[in-house]
Coordinates of C-alpha atoms and ligand atoms in Angstrom, one line a residue:
M12 CA 11.9 10.7 -21.0
E13 CA 13.2 7.7 -22.9
R14 CA 10.7 6.1 -25.3
P15 CA 10.8 2.5 -24.0
Y16 CA 9.3 3.7 -20.8
L17 CA 6.5 5.6 -22.5
Q18 CA 5.4 3.4 -25.3
R19 CA 3.8 0.5 -23.5
R20 CA 0.3 0.9 -22.2
Y21 CA 0.3 -2.6 -20.9
L22 CA 3.3 -4.8 -20.0
L23 CA 1.7 -7.8 -21.6
S24 CA 0.2 -8.6 -25.0
F25 CA -3.3 -10.1 -24.5
D26 CA -6.8 -10.3 -25.8
S27 CA -9.3 -10.1 -23.0
R28 CA -11.5 -12.7 -24.8
D29 CA -8.9 -15.3 -24.1
I30 CA -8.7 -14.7 -20.4
G31 CA -11.0 -15.7 -17.5
H32 CA -13.2 -12.9 -16.0
I33 CA -14.1 -12.0 -12.4
F34 CA -16.5 -9.2 -11.4
T35 CA -16.7 -7.1 -8.3
D36 CA -18.1 -3.8 -7.1
V37 CA -14.9 -2.5 -5.5
L38 CA -11.4 -3.9 -6.2
V39 CA -8.8 -3.1 -3.6
I40 CA -5.2 -3.7 -4.7
G41 CA -3.0 -4.2 -1.6
A42 CA -3.6 -5.7 1.8
G43 CA -1.6 -3.4 4.1
A44 CA -3.3 -1.1 6.5
A45 CA -4.5 1.2 3.7
G46 CA -6.0 -1.5 1.6
L47 CA -7.7 -3.4 4.4
R48 CA -9.1 -0.2 6.0
A49 CA -10.5 0.8 2.6
A50 CA -11.9 -2.7 2.1
L51 CA -13.7 -2.7 5.5
A52 CA -15.2 0.7 4.7
A53 CA -16.3 -0.3 1.2
A54 CA -17.8 -3.5 2.4
E55 CA -20.4 -1.6 4.4
N56 CA -22.2 -1.1 1.0
A57 CA -20.5 -3.2 -1.7
Q58 CA -18.9 -6.5 -2.6
V59 CA -15.2 -6.1 -2.2
L60 CA -12.3 -8.1 -3.6
V61 CA -8.8 -7.5 -2.0
L62 CA -5.6 -8.6 -3.8
T63 CA -2.1 -9.0 -2.5
K64 CA 0.9 -10.2 -4.5
G65 CA 2.3 -12.2 -1.6
D66 CA 0.8 -13.6 1.5
L67 CA -1.1 -11.3 3.9
E68 CA 1.9 -10.7 6.2
Q69 CA 4.0 -9.2 3.4
S70 CA 3.7 -5.4 3.6
N71 CA 5.3 -2.4 5.0
T72 CA 2.5 -2.2 7.5
C73 CA 3.7 -5.4 9.1
Y74 CA 7.1 -3.9 9.9
A75 CA 5.9 -0.5 11.3
Q76 CA 7.5 -0.1 14.7
G77 CA 7.1 3.4 16.2
G78 CA 3.4 3.8 16.1
I79 CA 0.5 6.0 15.1
A80 CA 0.5 9.8 15.7
A81 CA -2.6 11.2 17.5
V82 CA -3.4 14.0 19.9
M83 CA -4.5 12.1 23.1
D84 CA -3.3 14.3 25.9
E85 CA -4.7 17.6 27.3
A86 CA -1.2 19.1 27.2
D87 CA -1.2 18.5 23.4
S88 CA -3.4 20.1 20.8
I89 CA -4.5 19.5 17.2
E90 CA -3.0 22.9 16.3
A91 CA 0.4 21.7 17.6
H92 CA 0.2 18.5 15.6
V93 CA -0.8 20.4 12.5
A94 CA 2.0 22.9 13.0
D95 CA 4.6 20.2 13.5
T96 CA 3.4 18.5 10.3
I97 CA 3.4 21.7 8.3
S98 CA 6.8 22.6 9.5
C99 CA 8.2 19.2 8.6
A100 CA 6.6 19.4 5.1
A101 CA 9.0 22.2 4.2
G102 CA 6.6 24.3 2.2
L103 CA 5.0 21.6 0.1
G104 CA 2.4 20.4 2.6
D105 CA -1.3 20.8 1.8
E106 CA -2.8 22.4 4.9
E107 CA -6.3 21.3 4.1
V108 CA -5.2 17.7 3.9
I109 CA -3.1 18.0 7.0
R110 CA -6.0 19.5 9.1
R111 CA -8.3 16.8 7.9
V112 CA -5.9 13.8 8.7
V113 CA -4.6 15.2 12.0
G114 CA -8.2 16.2 13.0
E115 CA -9.4 12.7 12.6
A116 CA -6.6 11.0 14.5
T117 CA -8.1 10.8 17.9
Q118 CA -11.4 9.2 16.7
T119 CA -9.3 6.9 14.4
I120 CA -7.3 5.5 17.4
A121 CA -10.5 5.1 19.4
E122 CA -12.1 3.1 16.6
M123 CA -9.0 0.9 16.2
I124 CA -8.9 0.2 20.0
E125 CA -12.6 -0.6 19.9
W126 CA -11.9 -3.0 17.0
G127 CA -9.2 -4.7 19.1
L128 CA -5.9 -2.9 18.6
P129 CA -4.0 -3.7 21.8
A130 CA -2.6 -0.2 22.3
D131 CA -0.1 0.0 25.2
R132 CA -1.4 1.6 28.3
E133 CA 0.0 3.6 31.3
G134 CA -2.4 3.2 34.1
D135 CA -5.9 3.9 32.8
R136 CA -4.7 5.9 29.7
V137 CA -3.2 5.1 26.4
A138 CA 0.6 5.3 26.7
L139 CA 2.1 8.0 24.4
G140 CA 5.7 7.9 23.1
R141 CA 7.7 10.7 21.5
E142 CA 9.4 10.8 18.1
G143 CA 11.6 13.3 16.3
A144 CA 10.1 16.7 15.2
H145 CA 6.9 16.1 17.3
S146 CA 6.5 18.8 19.9
A147 CA 4.5 16.6 22.3
N148 CA 4.2 12.9 23.3
R149 CA 1.6 11.6 20.8
I150 CA 2.7 8.3 19.4
V151 CA 0.3 5.4 20.2
H152 CA 2.0 2.0 20.0
A153 CA 1.0 -1.6 20.5
H154 CA 3.3 -4.2 22.2
G155 CA 6.1 -1.7 22.2
D156 CA 7.7 -1.7 18.7
A157 CA 5.3 -4.2 17.1
T158 CA 2.5 -1.7 16.3
G159 CA 2.2 -2.5 12.6
K160 CA 2.1 -6.2 13.2
Y161 CA -0.7 -6.0 15.7
L162 CA -2.6 -3.4 13.7
L163 CA -2.4 -5.6 10.6
E164 CA -3.4 -8.8 12.4
M165 CA -6.5 -7.0 13.7
L166 CA -7.5 -5.7 10.3
I167 CA -6.8 -9.1 8.6
D168 CA -9.0 -10.9 11.1
R169 CA -11.8 -8.3 10.6
A170 CA -11.6 -8.4 6.8
K171 CA -11.6 -12.2 6.8
A172 CA -14.7 -12.3 9.0
H173 CA -16.6 -9.9 6.7
E174 CA -19.1 -11.5 4.5
N175 CA -18.7 -8.9 1.7
I176 CA -14.9 -9.2 1.5
K177 CA -13.0 -11.8 -0.5
I178 CA -9.2 -11.9 -0.3
F179 CA -6.9 -13.3 -3.0
E180 CA -3.3 -13.9 -1.9
N181 CA -0.4 -14.4 -4.3
C182 CA -2.3 -12.5 -7.0
F183 CA 0.0 -10.0 -8.8
V184 CA -1.6 -7.0 -10.4
V185 CA 0.2 -6.5 -13.7
D186 CA -1.7 -3.5 -14.9
L187 CA -4.9 -1.4 -14.4
I188 CA -7.3 -1.8 -17.3
T189 CA -8.9 1.4 -18.6
D190 CA -11.9 2.1 -20.8
E191 CA -10.7 3.1 -24.2
A192 CA -13.4 5.7 -24.6
D193 CA -12.9 7.8 -21.5
G194 CA -9.7 6.5 -19.9
A195 CA -11.6 5.5 -16.7
V196 CA -10.2 2.6 -14.7
V197 CA -12.4 -0.5 -15.0
G198 CA -10.4 -3.1 -13.1
A199 CA -7.0 -4.9 -13.4
I200 CA -5.3 -7.7 -15.2
T201 CA -3.7 -10.0 -12.7
F202 CA -1.5 -13.1 -12.5
H203 CA -2.0 -15.9 -10.1
A204 CA 0.5 -18.8 -9.9
R205 CA -2.4 -21.4 -10.0
Y206 CA -5.0 -19.6 -12.1
G207 CA -2.8 -17.6 -14.5
L208 CA -3.9 -14.4 -16.1
Q209 CA -7.3 -13.0 -15.1
M210 CA -9.3 -9.9 -16.0
I211 CA -10.9 -8.5 -12.8
W212 CA -13.6 -6.0 -13.8
A213 CA -14.6 -3.6 -11.1
K214 CA -17.0 -0.7 -10.8
Q215 CA -14.4 1.2 -8.7
T216 CA -10.7 0.4 -8.0
I217 CA -8.6 1.4 -5.0
L218 CA -4.9 1.3 -5.4
A219 CA -3.2 0.7 -2.1
A220 CA -0.1 -1.2 -3.2
G221 CA 2.4 0.5 -1.0
G222 CA 5.9 1.9 -1.3
A223 CA 9.1 1.8 -3.2
G224 CA 12.0 1.2 -0.8
M225 CA 13.4 -1.6 -3.0
L226 CA 14.5 0.9 -5.6
W227 CA 17.5 1.6 -3.3
R228 CA 20.2 -0.8 -2.2
E229 CA 19.8 0.1 1.5
T230 CA 16.2 0.0 2.6
S231 CA 14.1 -0.7 5.7
N232 CA 11.3 -2.0 3.5
P233 CA 10.5 -5.7 2.9
S234 CA 11.1 -7.1 -0.6
C235 CA 7.5 -6.6 -1.7
S236 CA 8.0 -2.8 -1.9
T237 CA 9.0 -2.6 -5.6
A238 CA 7.0 0.5 -6.6
D239 CA 4.4 -1.5 -8.5
A240 CA 1.7 1.1 -7.6
V241 CA 3.3 4.1 -9.2
A242 CA 4.5 2.2 -12.3
I243 CA 1.1 0.6 -12.8
A244 CA -0.7 4.0 -12.3
F245 CA 1.8 5.7 -14.6
R246 CA 1.2 3.3 -17.5
S247 CA -2.6 3.8 -17.0
G248 CA -2.2 7.6 -17.5
A249 CA -2.8 8.7 -13.8
E250 CA -1.1 11.7 -12.5
L251 CA 1.8 11.2 -10.0
A252 CA 3.3 13.7 -7.6
E253 CA 6.5 14.4 -5.7
M254 CA 8.4 11.4 -7.1
E255 CA 11.7 12.9 -6.1
M256 CA 10.7 12.7 -2.4
M257 CA 12.0 9.6 -0.7
Q258 CA 12.5 9.7 3.0
F259 CA 15.6 8.0 4.3
H260 CA 15.5 6.7 7.8
P261 CA 18.7 7.5 9.8
T262 CA 19.0 4.3 11.8
T263 CA 18.8 0.9 10.3
L264 CA 20.9 -2.0 11.7
Y265 CA 24.2 -2.2 9.9
V266 CA 25.5 -5.7 10.2
A267 CA 26.8 -7.6 7.1
G268 CA 24.3 -10.1 6.0
A269 CA 21.4 -8.7 8.1
T270 CA 18.5 -7.1 6.3
R271 CA 18.5 -3.3 7.1
A272 CA 16.1 -3.7 9.9
L273 CA 14.8 -0.4 11.3
I274 CA 15.9 0.8 14.7
S275 CA 12.9 3.0 15.4
E276 CA 13.1 6.7 16.0
A277 CA 11.3 6.0 19.2
V278 CA 14.6 4.6 20.6
R279 CA 16.1 8.1 20.2
G280 CA 12.8 9.4 21.7
E281 CA 13.6 7.3 24.8
G282 CA 17.0 9.0 25.0
A283 CA 19.4 7.0 22.9
H284 CA 22.6 8.8 21.8
L285 CA 24.2 8.7 18.3
I286 CA 28.0 8.4 18.5
D287 CA 30.7 8.0 15.9
R288 CA 33.5 5.5 15.7
E289 CA 35.6 7.6 18.0
G290 CA 32.9 7.6 20.7
N291 CA 31.8 11.2 20.2
R292 CA 28.2 12.3 20.4
F293 CA 27.9 14.4 17.3
M294 CA 24.2 15.4 16.5
G295 CA 24.5 18.7 18.6
K296 CA 26.9 20.0 16.0
Y297 CA 24.3 19.5 13.2
H298 CA 21.0 20.6 14.8
E299 CA 19.7 22.2 18.0
D300 CA 17.3 19.2 18.6
G301 CA 20.3 16.8 18.5
E302 CA 19.2 13.2 18.1
L303 CA 15.5 14.3 17.8
A304 CA 16.1 16.5 14.7
P305 CA 14.0 15.7 11.6
R306 CA 15.0 12.5 9.9
D307 CA 16.6 14.2 6.8
V308 CA 18.8 16.2 9.1
V309 CA 19.9 13.1 11.1
S310 CA 20.5 11.1 7.9
R311 CA 22.7 13.7 6.3
A312 CA 24.5 14.3 9.6
I313 CA 25.3 10.6 9.8
V314 CA 26.6 10.6 6.2
A315 CA 28.8 13.7 6.9
Q316 CA 30.1 12.2 10.2
T317 CA 31.0 8.8 8.5
E318 CA 32.8 10.7 5.8
K319 CA 34.7 12.7 8.4
T320 CA 35.7 9.7 10.4
G321 CA 36.3 7.4 7.4
S322 CA 33.7 4.9 8.6
T323 CA 30.7 3.1 7.0
H324 CA 28.4 3.6 10.0
V325 CA 27.8 5.2 13.4
F326 CA 26.4 3.7 16.6
L327 CA 23.3 4.0 18.7
D328 CA 24.1 4.0 22.4
V329 CA 21.2 3.0 24.8
R330 CA 23.4 1.7 27.6
H331 CA 22.6 4.7 29.9
I332 CA 18.8 4.0 29.5
G333 CA 19.0 0.6 31.1
A334 CA 18.6 -2.7 29.5
E335 CA 15.3 -3.5 31.3
R336 CA 13.5 -0.4 30.1
V337 CA 14.8 -0.8 26.6
K338 CA 13.7 -4.5 26.5
R339 CA 10.3 -3.7 27.8
R340 CA 9.7 -0.8 25.3
F341 CA 11.5 -2.3 22.3
P342 CA 11.2 -6.1 22.5
Q343 CA 11.5 -6.7 18.7
I344 CA 14.7 -4.6 18.4
C345 CA 16.3 -6.3 21.4
R346 CA 15.5 -9.7 19.9
L347 CA 16.9 -8.6 16.5
C348 CA 20.2 -7.3 18.1
A349 CA 20.5 -10.5 20.2
D350 CA 20.4 -12.5 17.0
F351 CA 23.6 -10.8 16.0
D352 CA 25.2 -11.1 19.5
I353 CA 24.6 -7.5 20.3
D354 CA 23.6 -7.1 23.9
I355 CA 22.0 -3.7 24.0
G356 CA 22.8 -3.3 27.8
N357 CA 26.5 -3.5 27.1
D358 CA 27.1 -3.1 23.4
L359 CA 26.7 -0.3 20.9
I360 CA 24.3 -0.8 18.0
P361 CA 25.9 -0.2 14.5
V362 CA 23.5 1.8 12.3
R363 CA 23.3 3.7 9.0
P364 CA 20.6 5.4 7.0
A365 CA 18.4 3.5 4.5
A366 CA 15.5 4.3 2.1
H367 CA 12.3 4.2 4.2
Y368 CA 9.2 5.9 3.1
M369 CA 8.0 7.0 -0.4
I370 CA 6.4 10.4 0.0
G371 CA 5.7 10.6 -3.8
G372 CA 3.1 8.5 -5.4
V373 CA -0.3 8.6 -7.2
K374 CA -1.7 12.1 -6.9
A375 CA -4.8 11.9 -4.7
D376 CA -6.9 14.3 -2.7
A377 CA -7.7 13.7 1.0
D378 CA -10.5 11.3 0.0
G379 CA -8.2 9.3 -2.3
R380 CA -9.7 10.7 -5.6
T381 CA -7.1 10.5 -8.4
S382 CA -7.0 12.1 -11.8
L383 CA -8.6 9.1 -13.4
G384 CA -12.3 8.2 -13.2
G385 CA -12.9 4.9 -11.3
L386 CA -9.5 5.0 -9.6
W387 CA -8.8 5.8 -5.9
A388 CA -5.4 5.7 -4.2
C389 CA -4.5 5.6 -0.5
G390 CA -1.6 4.9 1.9
E391 CA 2.0 4.9 0.8
A392 CA 1.0 4.4 -2.9
A393 CA -0.7 7.8 -2.8
C394 CA 0.6 11.3 -2.6
T395 CA -2.0 13.6 -1.0
G396 CA 0.2 16.5 0.2
L397 CA 0.0 15.4 3.9
H398 CA 3.8 14.9 4.0
G399 CA 4.8 17.7 1.6
A400 CA 8.6 17.4 1.1
N401 CA 9.2 15.5 4.4
R402 CA 7.1 13.1 6.5
L403 CA 6.6 13.6 10.2
A404 CA 7.2 10.3 11.9
S405 CA 4.1 8.1 12.6
N406 CA 1.8 10.2 10.4
S407 CA 1.8 7.6 7.7
L408 CA 0.0 4.8 9.5
L409 CA -2.5 7.5 10.5
E410 CA -3.0 8.5 6.9
T411 CA -3.5 4.8 5.8
L412 CA -6.4 4.6 8.2
V413 CA -8.0 8.0 7.6
A414 CA -7.7 8.0 3.8
G415 CA -8.4 4.2 3.6
K416 CA -11.7 4.7 5.4
A417 CA -12.7 7.8 3.3
C418 CA -12.0 6.3 -0.1
G419 CA -13.4 2.9 0.8
R420 CA -16.8 4.6 1.6
L421 CA -16.8 6.9 -1.4
A422 CA -15.8 4.1 -3.8
A423 CA -18.6 1.9 -2.5
D424 CA -21.1 4.9 -3.0
A425 CA -19.8 5.5 -6.5
A426 CA -20.1 1.7 -7.3
G427 CA -23.7 1.9 -6.1
E428 CA -24.7 4.7 -8.4
A429 CA -27.3 3.6 -10.9
N430 CA -25.3 4.4 -14.0
T431 CA -22.2 2.4 -12.9
R432 CA -22.5 -0.8 -14.9
L433 CA -20.2 -3.7 -14.6
T434 CA -19.4 -5.1 -18.0
A435 CA -16.4 -6.8 -19.6
R436 CA -15.1 -4.9 -22.6
R437 CA -12.9 -6.3 -25.3
I438 CA -9.3 -5.1 -24.8
I439 CA -6.5 -6.1 -27.1
S440 CA -2.9 -5.3 -26.2
S441 CA -0.3 -6.0 -28.8
N442 CA 3.3 -5.2 -28.0
P443 CA 6.0 -5.7 -30.7
H444 CA 8.0 -8.9 -30.3
S445 CA 11.6 -8.6 -29.2
D446 CA 14.2 -11.2 -30.3
R447 CA 16.9 -9.8 -28.2
T448 CA 18.9 -11.9 -25.8
A449 CA 17.7 -13.4 -22.5
L450 CA 18.4 -11.3 -19.4
D451 CA 19.9 -11.9 -15.9
L452 CA 17.1 -10.1 -14.1
S453 CA 18.7 -10.2 -10.6
D454 CA 21.8 -8.5 -12.1
I455 CA 19.7 -5.6 -13.4
R456 CA 17.8 -5.4 -10.2
N457 CA 21.0 -5.2 -8.1
S458 CA 22.7 -2.8 -10.5
L459 CA 19.6 -0.5 -10.4
R460 CA 19.4 -0.5 -6.6
S461 CA 23.1 0.3 -6.4
I462 CA 23.1 3.2 -8.8
M463 CA 19.9 4.6 -7.1
W464 CA 21.7 4.4 -3.7
R465 CA 24.9 6.1 -5.0
N466 CA 23.4 8.7 -7.2
A467 CA 19.7 9.3 -6.2
G468 CA 20.1 8.7 -2.5
I469 CA 20.6 11.0 0.5
V470 CA 23.0 13.4 -1.3
R471 CA 22.3 14.2 -4.9
T472 CA 23.9 16.3 -7.6
G473 CA 22.8 17.3 -11.1
P474 CA 25.6 15.6 -13.1
R475 CA 25.2 12.3 -11.2
L476 CA 21.4 12.4 -11.7
A477 CA 21.9 13.1 -15.4
E478 CA 24.3 10.2 -15.7
T479 CA 21.8 7.9 -13.9
K480 CA 18.9 9.0 -16.2
E481 CA 21.1 8.0 -19.1
I482 CA 22.0 4.6 -17.7
I483 CA 18.5 3.7 -16.6
G484 CA 17.3 4.8 -20.1
F485 CA 19.9 2.5 -21.6
W486 CA 18.8 -0.5 -19.5
G487 CA 15.2 0.3 -20.5
S488 CA 16.0 -0.1 -24.1
Y489 CA 16.6 -3.9 -23.7
V490 CA 14.4 -4.6 -20.6
M491 CA 11.3 -2.7 -21.4
D492 CA 10.9 -4.1 -24.9
K493 CA 10.5 -7.6 -23.5
E494 CA 7.5 -9.5 -22.2
F495 CA 8.0 -11.6 -19.0
F496 CA 5.6 -14.2 -17.7
D497 CA 6.2 -14.0 -14.0
P498 CA 6.2 -11.4 -11.3
A499 CA 10.1 -11.2 -11.1
G500 CA 10.2 -9.7 -14.6
W501 CA 7.3 -7.3 -14.1
E502 CA 8.8 -6.1 -10.8
V503 CA 12.1 -5.2 -12.5
Q504 CA 10.2 -3.4 -15.2
N505 CA 8.2 -1.5 -12.6
M506 CA 11.3 -0.7 -10.6
L507 CA 13.1 0.7 -13.7
T508 CA 10.1 2.8 -14.6
A509 CA 9.7 4.2 -11.1
S510 CA 13.4 4.8 -10.7
L511 CA 13.5 6.8 -13.9
L512 CA 10.6 9.0 -12.6
V513 CA 12.4 9.5 -9.3
V514 CA 15.6 10.5 -11.0
E515 CA 13.9 12.7 -13.6
C516 CA 12.0 14.7 -10.9
A517 CA 15.1 14.9 -8.6
F518 CA 17.1 16.2 -11.6
R519 CA 14.5 18.9 -12.4
R520 CA 14.1 20.1 -8.8
A521 CA 17.3 22.2 -8.7
E522 CA 17.1 23.1 -5.0
T523 CA 17.2 21.5 -1.6
R524 CA 13.9 21.0 0.2
G525 CA 12.8 18.5 2.9
V526 CA 14.2 15.0 2.1
H527 CA 15.5 16.2 -1.3
Y528 CA 19.1 17.3 -0.9
R529 CA 21.0 18.7 -3.9
K530 CA 24.7 19.3 -3.0
D531 CA 24.9 21.6 -6.1
F532 CA 21.8 23.6 -5.0
P533 CA 22.0 23.5 -1.2
E534 CA 19.5 26.3 -0.5
T535 CA 15.7 26.1 -0.7
D536 CA 14.5 28.2 -3.6
P537 CA 11.1 29.9 -3.1
A538 CA 10.4 29.6 -6.8
W539 CA 10.4 25.8 -6.3
A540 CA 7.7 25.9 -3.6
R541 CA 5.4 23.9 -5.9
R542 CA 4.6 20.3 -6.5
Q543 CA 6.0 18.4 -9.5
I544 CA 3.1 16.5 -11.1
L545 CA 3.6 14.2 -14.0
R546 CA 1.8 11.9 -16.3
R547 CA 2.6 9.8 -19.3
T548 CA 1.4 10.1 -22.9
E549 CA 2.7 7.7 -25.6
Q550 CA 4.8 10.6 -27.0
Q551 CA 6.2 12.3 -23.9
L552 CA 6.4 12.7 -20.2
V553 CA 4.2 15.6 -19.2
V554 CA 5.5 17.4 -16.1
M555 CA 3.3 20.1 -14.6
Ligands
FAD620 C1 10.4 -0.8 9.0 C2 9.3 0.1 8.9 C3 8.8 0.8 10.0 C4 7.8 1.8 9.9 N1 7.3 2.4 11.1 C5 6.3 3.2 11.0 C6 5.7 3.8 12.2 O1 6.1 3.5 13.3 N2 4.7 4.6 12.0 C7 4.1 5.0 10.8 O2 3.2 5.8 10.7 N3 4.7 4.4 9.7 C8 5.7 3.6 9.7 N4 6.2 3.0 8.6 C9 5.6 3.3 7.3 C10 4.3 2.6 7.2 O3 4.4 1.3 7.8 C11 3.8 2.5 5.8 O4 3.8 3.7 5.2 C12 2.4 1.9 5.8 O5 2.3 0.7 6.5 C13 2.0 1.7 4.3 O6 0.8 1.0 4.3 P1 0.1 0.6 2.9 O7 -1.1 -0.2 3.2 O8 0.0 1.8 2.1 O9 1.2 -0.3 2.2 P2 1.8 -1.7 2.6 O10 1.5 -2.0 4.0 O11 3.2 -1.8 2.1 O12 0.9 -2.7 1.7 C14 1.0 -2.8 0.3 C15 0.3 -4.0 -0.2 O13 0.2 -4.0 -1.6 C16 0.5 -5.2 -2.1 N5 1.1 -5.1 -3.5 C17 2.1 -4.4 -3.9 N6 2.3 -4.5 -5.2 C18 1.3 -5.3 -5.6 C19 1.0 -5.9 -6.9 N7 1.7 -5.6 -8.0 N8 -0.1 -6.7 -7.0 C20 -0.8 -7.0 -5.9 N9 -0.5 -6.5 -4.6 C21 0.5 -5.7 -4.5 C22 1.5 -5.8 -1.1 O14 1.6 -7.2 -1.2 C23 0.9 -5.4 0.2 O15 -0.2 -6.2 0.5 C24 7.3 2.1 8.7 C25 7.7 1.4 7.5 C26 8.7 0.4 7.6 C27 9.1 -0.3 6.4

């Protein structure tokens, strides 16, 4: 891996003596479902500080539509949910983690409903939807397709009301700080527009800073998903896993000028058809489950069909379902389409795939333990093995809640141990000064996202990945040697770092598995039925 990406332990030069200090028992980085659930669990026994780089509504959680997977029906079973998850994970799933998360789903939903999640109901029972690759109806949703928003609002209200939780919005974590003696994480260096740089010292730190969709030009993720979590963890020396595994969602709205808003899988679960520009329903030719095939299959089928028909997109057809039913079940999607004059009762919805869920991340066990002392990771920032090489729809919100609760509790326990002292250490970071020219950051950001979409997207090849490594390496030589003094610059540096890791791992994995499709190696190779784990040293990238 190119040296500019390895050399810097911290993005900034600083002397901790010159910066203001804050102390907390447990520091939680990220205020999506994972961070807030972790904070609420930790706050039972500790003082907790939650940081978010934007305002509280800026997270992937806020956009989640489909729902939360859980076995809630006698006709369904934990074994069936486990089997569906293992089958989707394409040989890389960790069965112990899968059994643990799936096994806790029902009680997790019960707890969320007790806390105030307004889950949709059918008569006296919780209504259950269906999504691709699930063998039963098991998707719990709130206000139709607004599940994430209502879950988040409920967690925010609860966290704000908790006397042991403080929340700092608009507080950007630049780097984790580590103890020079044993490498354990002892907090973070942060930047706040009003208060500037701050050293936040914590007995235990939970990284829940979300995903990486913004690395690709087309994405369903909001603009905050710039892969900060993996880049920050990488610089601190933590192990990462499965960085090549990005799940692409088959159906995001494709209208020039619109953000690539998701058209949930649940729409296909309700019976929507995918048709090409010639009006042909095509999924049956690609998979026996048709529109409900796994996401990677549907995404690749759409790419193949658009190439065949010379089009940029395909269409979702919900006309036969009935406008009333679709409006009731998917009010947000209907509103979104209406904003672009698409009347779902009469018109087709133009869609194409986009980067959606980062399966890879900071290597963690089911409780969120990472390879570094004092550091826990949960939610989309973490890679526990639940999803393996492919994520089963609606298992991710479930994981944020199960893993968030577990690591919050354990982090608070660890913070309470008698030998865990909270002290400020002197840390000096001194990066060489670069005199090179000023940069157009948005140009680099856009160029990076374009090349990642073209060469490290749904269909990948060795030569294209090798070329991309070289180009990102070159950009790094004049971006990574600089110091920026605002989040826009740090985000670009994080995006470049994370992209290079994605490309490196995608290049090394010379096979096709789950979401990782190599046109030059289209078969799954049993020799590759293993995780790719990596970490940084100053000299080299260590891949295990
Ligand atoms: C459109 C869409 C629809 C989805 N639908 C579903 C669904 O139906 N079911 C399902 O299970 N999953 C769904 N997902 C995935 C799911 O929403 C996410 O995986 C999950 O919400 C991630 O939660 P999180 O708490 O880990 O991260 P997020 O919710 O993304 O929260 C990350 C937090 O970290 C903060 N942060 C990031 N970087 C920094 C930094 N440098 N400093 C400080 N703070 C930082 C952010 O501000 C944010 O508060 C969907 C995702 C999208 C985008």
